[in-house]
Amino acid sequence: MHKFLIAMGLALGVAGTASASPAPVHVKDASTVDQRGVRTLEFTTVVAARPHAVWQSLTNAETYKKWAAPVAFFDFRVGGQVEVGYDPSAKAGDPRNVKQEVTSYLPERMIAFHNI
């Protein structure tokens, strides 16, 4: 089994092959709030897909739009931004879009984001 970590708090264990019938989804929630009130989201689940497929679905705007949100703008590099809009008419820079800065990554292994 391969591990794929999204350091914003979501860890995905990636199985080598998909099964004929999908297994039930089990999500482990280990989210925390520290003494200052800073909240860290941490969820773990197993995804029946190859690491390359998971990587593409999280780092390529066109692939991301097929499964997650109708609008996505990616400048996928350290210091770049991932911007996602859930309103189909959203444009880049819309204030309701979710914006994250890519802080580090290891291809097909780990992505770290900082929410903007």
mmCIF file with all atom_site columns, C-alpha atoms in Angstrom:
data_model
loop_
_atom_site.group_PDB
_atom_site.id
_atom_site.type_symbol
_atom_site.label_atom_id
_atom_site.label_alt_id
_atom_site.label_comp_id
_atom_site.label_asym_id
_atom_site.label_entity_id
_atom_site.label_seq_id
_atom_site.pdbx_PDB_ins_code
_atom_site.Cartn_x
_atom_site.Cartn_y
_atom_site.Cartn_z
_atom_site.occupancy
_atom_site.B_iso_or_equiv
_atom_site.pdbx_formal_charge
_atom_site.auth_seq_id
_atom_site.auth_comp_id
_atom_site.auth_asym_id
_atom_site.auth_atom_id
_atom_site.pdbx_PDB_model_num
ATOM 1   C CA . MET A 1 1   ? 0.000   0.000  0.000   1.00 0.00 ? 1   MET A CA 1
ATOM 2   C CA . HIS A 1 2   ? 1.232   3.488  -0.848  1.00 0.00 ? 2   HIS A CA 1
ATOM 3   C CA . LYS A 1 3   ? 0.679   6.512  1.371   1.00 0.00 ? 3   LYS A CA 1
ATOM 4   C CA . PHE A 1 4   ? -0.225  9.932  -0.004  1.00 0.00 ? 4   PHE A CA 1
ATOM 5   C CA . LEU A 1 5   ? -0.329  12.848 2.396   1.00 0.00 ? 5   LEU A CA 1
ATOM 6   C CA . ILE A 1 6   ? -2.024  16.180 1.963   1.00 0.00 ? 6   ILE A CA 1
ATOM 7   C CA . ALA A 1 7   ? -0.465  18.089 4.805   1.00 0.00 ? 7   ALA A CA 1
ATOM 8   C CA . MET A 1 8   ? -3.361  20.495 5.179   1.00 0.00 ? 8   MET A CA 1
ATOM 9   C CA . GLY A 1 9   ? -4.715  17.640 7.233   1.00 0.00 ? 9   GLY A CA 1
ATOM 10  C CA . LEU A 1 10  ? -6.001  15.038 4.818   1.00 0.00 ? 10  LEU A CA 1
ATOM 11  C CA . ALA A 1 11  ? -3.987  11.840 4.516   1.00 0.00 ? 11  ALA A CA 1
ATOM 12  C CA . LEU A 1 12  ? -4.882  9.403  1.769   1.00 0.00 ? 12  LEU A CA 1
ATOM 13  C CA . GLY A 1 13  ? -3.670  5.824  1.836   1.00 0.00 ? 13  GLY A CA 1
ATOM 14  C CA . VAL A 1 14  ? -3.646  4.740  -1.781  1.00 0.00 ? 14  VAL A CA 1
ATOM 15  C CA . ALA A 1 15  ? -4.195  1.082  -2.609  1.00 0.00 ? 15  ALA A CA 1
ATOM 16  C CA . GLY A 1 16  ? -2.379  -0.436 -5.574  1.00 0.00 ? 16  GLY A CA 1
ATOM 17  C CA . THR A 1 17  ? -5.476  -1.572 -7.466  1.00 0.00 ? 17  THR A CA 1
ATOM 18  C CA . ALA A 1 18  ? -9.185  -0.936 -7.442  1.00 0.00 ? 18  ALA A CA 1
ATOM 19  C CA . SER A 1 19  ? -11.447 -3.698 -6.216  1.00 0.00 ? 19  SER A CA 1
ATOM 20  C CA . ALA A 1 20  ? -14.413 -5.055 -8.171  1.00 0.00 ? 20  ALA A CA 1
ATOM 21  C CA . SER A 1 21  ? -16.875 -3.886 -5.522  1.00 0.00 ? 21  SER A CA 1
ATOM 22  C CA . PRO A 1 22  ? -16.053 -0.708 -3.628  1.00 0.00 ? 22  PRO A CA 1
ATOM 23  C CA . ALA A 1 23  ? -15.329 -1.113 0.064   1.00 0.00 ? 23  ALA A CA 1
ATOM 24  C CA . PRO A 1 24  ? -17.237 1.037  2.517   1.00 0.00 ? 24  PRO A CA 1
ATOM 25  C CA . VAL A 1 25  ? -15.563 4.390  3.113   1.00 0.00 ? 25  VAL A CA 1
ATOM 26  C CA . HIS A 1 26  ? -13.973 4.679  6.546   1.00 0.00 ? 26  HIS A CA 1
ATOM 27  C CA . VAL A 1 27  ? -12.719 8.103  7.575   1.00 0.00 ? 27  VAL A CA 1
ATOM 28  C CA . LYS A 1 28  ? -10.649 8.630  10.700  1.00 0.00 ? 28  LYS A CA 1
ATOM 29  C CA . ASP A 1 29  ? -11.012 12.163 12.105  1.00 0.00 ? 29  ASP A CA 1
ATOM 30  C CA . ALA A 1 30  ? -8.003  13.242 14.173  1.00 0.00 ? 30  ALA A CA 1
ATOM 31  C CA . SER A 1 31  ? -8.679  16.990 13.911  1.00 0.00 ? 31  SER A CA 1
ATOM 32  C CA . THR A 1 32  ? -7.464  19.166 16.789  1.00 0.00 ? 32  THR A CA 1
ATOM 33  C CA . VAL A 1 33  ? -7.718  22.657 18.264  1.00 0.00 ? 33  VAL A CA 1
ATOM 34  C CA . ASP A 1 34  ? -4.674  24.010 20.139  1.00 0.00 ? 34  ASP A CA 1
ATOM 35  C CA . GLN A 1 35  ? -4.617  26.361 23.170  1.00 0.00 ? 35  GLN A CA 1
ATOM 36  C CA . ARG A 1 36  ? -4.694  29.430 20.887  1.00 0.00 ? 36  ARG A CA 1
ATOM 37  C CA . GLY A 1 37  ? -7.819  28.168 19.132  1.00 0.00 ? 37  GLY A CA 1
ATOM 38  C CA . VAL A 1 38  ? -5.963  27.218 15.939  1.00 0.00 ? 38  VAL A CA 1
ATOM 39  C CA . ARG A 1 39  ? -7.838  24.363 14.298  1.00 0.00 ? 39  ARG A CA 1
ATOM 40  C CA . THR A 1 40  ? -6.025  21.659 12.309  1.00 0.00 ? 40  THR A CA 1
ATOM 41  C CA . LEU A 1 41  ? -8.126  19.354 10.140  1.00 0.00 ? 41  LEU A CA 1
ATOM 42  C CA . GLU A 1 42  ? -6.775  15.829 9.825   1.00 0.00 ? 42  GLU A CA 1
ATOM 43  C CA . PHE A 1 43  ? -8.751  13.073 8.121   1.00 0.00 ? 43  PHE A CA 1
ATOM 44  C CA . THR A 1 44  ? -7.470  9.698  6.971   1.00 0.00 ? 44  THR A CA 1
ATOM 45  C CA . THR A 1 45  ? -9.066  7.385  4.420   1.00 0.00 ? 45  THR A CA 1
ATOM 46  C CA . VAL A 1 46  ? -8.039  4.714  1.919   1.00 0.00 ? 46  VAL A CA 1
ATOM 47  C CA . VAL A 1 47  ? -8.602  5.408  -1.773  1.00 0.00 ? 47  VAL A CA 1
ATOM 48  C CA . ALA A 1 48  ? -8.595  2.497  -4.244  1.00 0.00 ? 48  ALA A CA 1
ATOM 49  C CA . ALA A 1 49  ? -6.448  4.160  -6.906  1.00 0.00 ? 49  ALA A CA 1
ATOM 50  C CA . ARG A 1 50  ? -2.857  4.307  -8.046  1.00 0.00 ? 50  ARG A CA 1
ATOM 51  C CA . PRO A 1 51  ? -0.712  7.174  -6.664  1.00 0.00 ? 51  PRO A CA 1
ATOM 52  C CA . HIS A 1 52  ? -0.400  8.759  -10.126 1.00 0.00 ? 52  HIS A CA 1
ATOM 53  C CA . ALA A 1 53  ? -4.191  8.944  -10.507 1.00 0.00 ? 53  ALA A CA 1
ATOM 54  C CA . VAL A 1 54  ? -4.600  10.503 -7.049  1.00 0.00 ? 54  VAL A CA 1
ATOM 55  C CA . TRP A 1 55  ? -1.786  12.968 -7.801  1.00 0.00 ? 55  TRP A CA 1
ATOM 56  C CA . GLN A 1 56  ? -3.432  14.027 -11.071 1.00 0.00 ? 56  GLN A CA 1
ATOM 57  C CA . SER A 1 57  ? -6.814  14.447 -9.388  1.00 0.00 ? 57  SER A CA 1
ATOM 58  C CA . LEU A 1 58  ? -5.308  16.813 -6.803  1.00 0.00 ? 58  LEU A CA 1
ATOM 59  C CA . THR A 1 59  ? -2.774  18.786 -8.873  1.00 0.00 ? 59  THR A CA 1
ATOM 60  C CA . ASN A 1 60  ? -4.390  19.254 -12.287 1.00 0.00 ? 60  ASN A CA 1
ATOM 61  C CA . ALA A 1 61  ? -7.202  21.807 -12.559 1.00 0.00 ? 61  ALA A CA 1
ATOM 62  C CA . GLU A 1 62  ? -9.039  20.051 -15.391 1.00 0.00 ? 62  GLU A CA 1
ATOM 63  C CA . THR A 1 63  ? -8.991  16.696 -13.588 1.00 0.00 ? 63  THR A CA 1
ATOM 64  C CA . TYR A 1 64  ? -9.941  18.349 -10.281 1.00 0.00 ? 64  TYR A CA 1
ATOM 65  C CA . LYS A 1 65  ? -13.008 19.962 -11.885 1.00 0.00 ? 65  LYS A CA 1
ATOM 66  C CA . LYS A 1 66  ? -14.276 16.531 -12.955 1.00 0.00 ? 66  LYS A CA 1
ATOM 67  C CA . TRP A 1 67  ? -14.687 15.302 -9.383  1.00 0.00 ? 67  TRP A CA 1
ATOM 68  C CA . ALA A 1 68  ? -14.476 18.145 -6.860  1.00 0.00 ? 68  ALA A CA 1
ATOM 69  C CA . ALA A 1 69  ? -15.614 21.621 -7.958  1.00 0.00 ? 69  ALA A CA 1
ATOM 70  C CA . PRO A 1 70  ? -16.856 23.218 -11.173 1.00 0.00 ? 70  PRO A CA 1
ATOM 71  C CA . VAL A 1 71  ? -14.204 25.977 -11.166 1.00 0.00 ? 71  VAL A CA 1
ATOM 72  C CA . ALA A 1 72  ? -10.488 25.532 -10.442 1.00 0.00 ? 72  ALA A CA 1
ATOM 73  C CA . PHE A 1 73  ? -7.384  27.606 -11.132 1.00 0.00 ? 73  PHE A CA 1
ATOM 74  C CA . PHE A 1 74  ? -4.043  25.958 -10.373 1.00 0.00 ? 74  PHE A CA 1
ATOM 75  C CA . ASP A 1 75  ? -0.548  27.425 -10.298 1.00 0.00 ? 75  ASP A CA 1
ATOM 76  C CA . PHE A 1 76  ? 0.875   24.224 -8.903  1.00 0.00 ? 76  PHE A CA 1
ATOM 77  C CA . ARG A 1 77  ? 4.382   25.027 -7.678  1.00 0.00 ? 77  ARG A CA 1
ATOM 78  C CA . VAL A 1 78  ? 5.879   25.893 -4.293  1.00 0.00 ? 78  VAL A CA 1
ATOM 79  C CA . GLY A 1 79  ? 4.590   29.414 -3.644  1.00 0.00 ? 79  GLY A CA 1
ATOM 80  C CA . GLY A 1 80  ? 1.827   28.979 -6.232  1.00 0.00 ? 80  GLY A CA 1
ATOM 81  C CA . GLN A 1 81  ? -1.876  28.960 -5.516  1.00 0.00 ? 81  GLN A CA 1
ATOM 82  C CA . VAL A 1 82  ? -4.739  26.539 -5.904  1.00 0.00 ? 82  VAL A CA 1
ATOM 83  C CA . GLU A 1 83  ? -8.054  28.395 -6.164  1.00 0.00 ? 83  GLU A CA 1
ATOM 84  C CA . VAL A 1 84  ? -11.389 26.586 -6.239  1.00 0.00 ? 84  VAL A CA 1
ATOM 85  C CA . GLY A 1 85  ? -14.903 27.926 -6.774  1.00 0.00 ? 85  GLY A CA 1
ATOM 86  C CA . TYR A 1 86  ? -18.072 25.983 -6.027  1.00 0.00 ? 86  TYR A CA 1
ATOM 87  C CA . ASP A 1 87  ? -20.266 28.447 -7.934  1.00 0.00 ? 87  ASP A CA 1
ATOM 88  C CA . PRO A 1 88  ? -20.145 27.458 -11.640 1.00 0.00 ? 88  PRO A CA 1
ATOM 89  C CA . SER A 1 89  ? -20.002 31.152 -12.608 1.00 0.00 ? 89  SER A CA 1
ATOM 90  C CA . ALA A 1 90  ? -17.009 31.909 -10.341 1.00 0.00 ? 90  ALA A CA 1
ATOM 91  C CA . LYS A 1 91  ? -14.011 33.673 -11.852 1.00 0.00 ? 91  LYS A CA 1
ATOM 92  C CA . ALA A 1 92  ? -10.389 33.709 -10.707 1.00 0.00 ? 92  ALA A CA 1
ATOM 93  C CA . GLY A 1 93  ? -10.047 36.016 -7.706  1.00 0.00 ? 93  GLY A CA 1
ATOM 94  C CA . ASP A 1 94  ? -13.710 35.853 -6.645  1.00 0.00 ? 94  ASP A CA 1
ATOM 95  C CA . PRO A 1 95  ? -13.868 36.461 -2.882  1.00 0.00 ? 95  PRO A CA 1
ATOM 96  C CA . ARG A 1 96  ? -15.963 33.323 -2.251  1.00 0.00 ? 96  ARG A CA 1
ATOM 97  C CA . ASN A 1 97  ? -13.360 31.014 -3.845  1.00 0.00 ? 97  ASN A CA 1
ATOM 98  C CA . VAL A 1 98  ? -11.236 28.827 -1.601  1.00 0.00 ? 98  VAL A CA 1
ATOM 99  C CA . LYS A 1 99  ? -7.569  29.780 -1.984  1.00 0.00 ? 99  LYS A CA 1
ATOM 100 C CA . GLN A 1 100 ? -4.555  27.809 -0.828  1.00 0.00 ? 100 GLN A CA 1
ATOM 101 C CA . GLU A 1 101 ? -0.832  28.358 -1.218  1.00 0.00 ? 101 GLU A CA 1
ATOM 102 C CA . VAL A 1 102 ? 1.276   25.319 -2.119  1.00 0.00 ? 102 VAL A CA 1
ATOM 103 C CA . THR A 1 103 ? 3.994   25.241 0.552   1.00 0.00 ? 103 THR A CA 1
ATOM 104 C CA . SER A 1 104 ? 5.716   21.974 -0.391  1.00 0.00 ? 104 SER A CA 1
ATOM 105 C CA . TYR A 1 105 ? 5.206   18.703 -2.202  1.00 0.00 ? 105 TYR A CA 1
ATOM 106 C CA . LEU A 1 106 ? 6.794   15.398 -3.124  1.00 0.00 ? 106 LEU A CA 1
ATOM 107 C CA . PRO A 1 107 ? 5.334   14.187 -6.440  1.00 0.00 ? 107 PRO A CA 1
ATOM 108 C CA . GLU A 1 108 ? 2.823   11.376 -5.959  1.00 0.00 ? 108 GLU A CA 1
ATOM 109 C CA . ARG A 1 109 ? 3.536   11.273 -2.188  1.00 0.00 ? 109 ARG A CA 1
ATOM 110 C CA . MET A 1 110 ? 2.648   14.498 -0.336  1.00 0.00 ? 110 MET A CA 1
ATOM 111 C CA . ILE A 1 111 ? 1.169   17.975 -0.768  1.00 0.00 ? 111 ILE A CA 1
ATOM 112 C CA . ALA A 1 112 ? 1.216   20.742 1.883   1.00 0.00 ? 112 ALA A CA 1
ATOM 113 C CA . PHE A 1 113 ? -1.166  23.704 1.559   1.00 0.00 ? 113 PHE A CA 1
ATOM 114 C CA . HIS A 1 114 ? -1.646  26.843 3.586   1.00 0.00 ? 114 HIS A CA 1
ATOM 115 C CA . ASN A 1 115 ? -5.155  28.329 3.484   1.00 0.00 ? 115 ASN A CA 1
ATOM 116 C CA . ILE A 1 116 ? -5.191  31.962 2.357   1.00 0.00 ? 116 ILE A CA 1
#
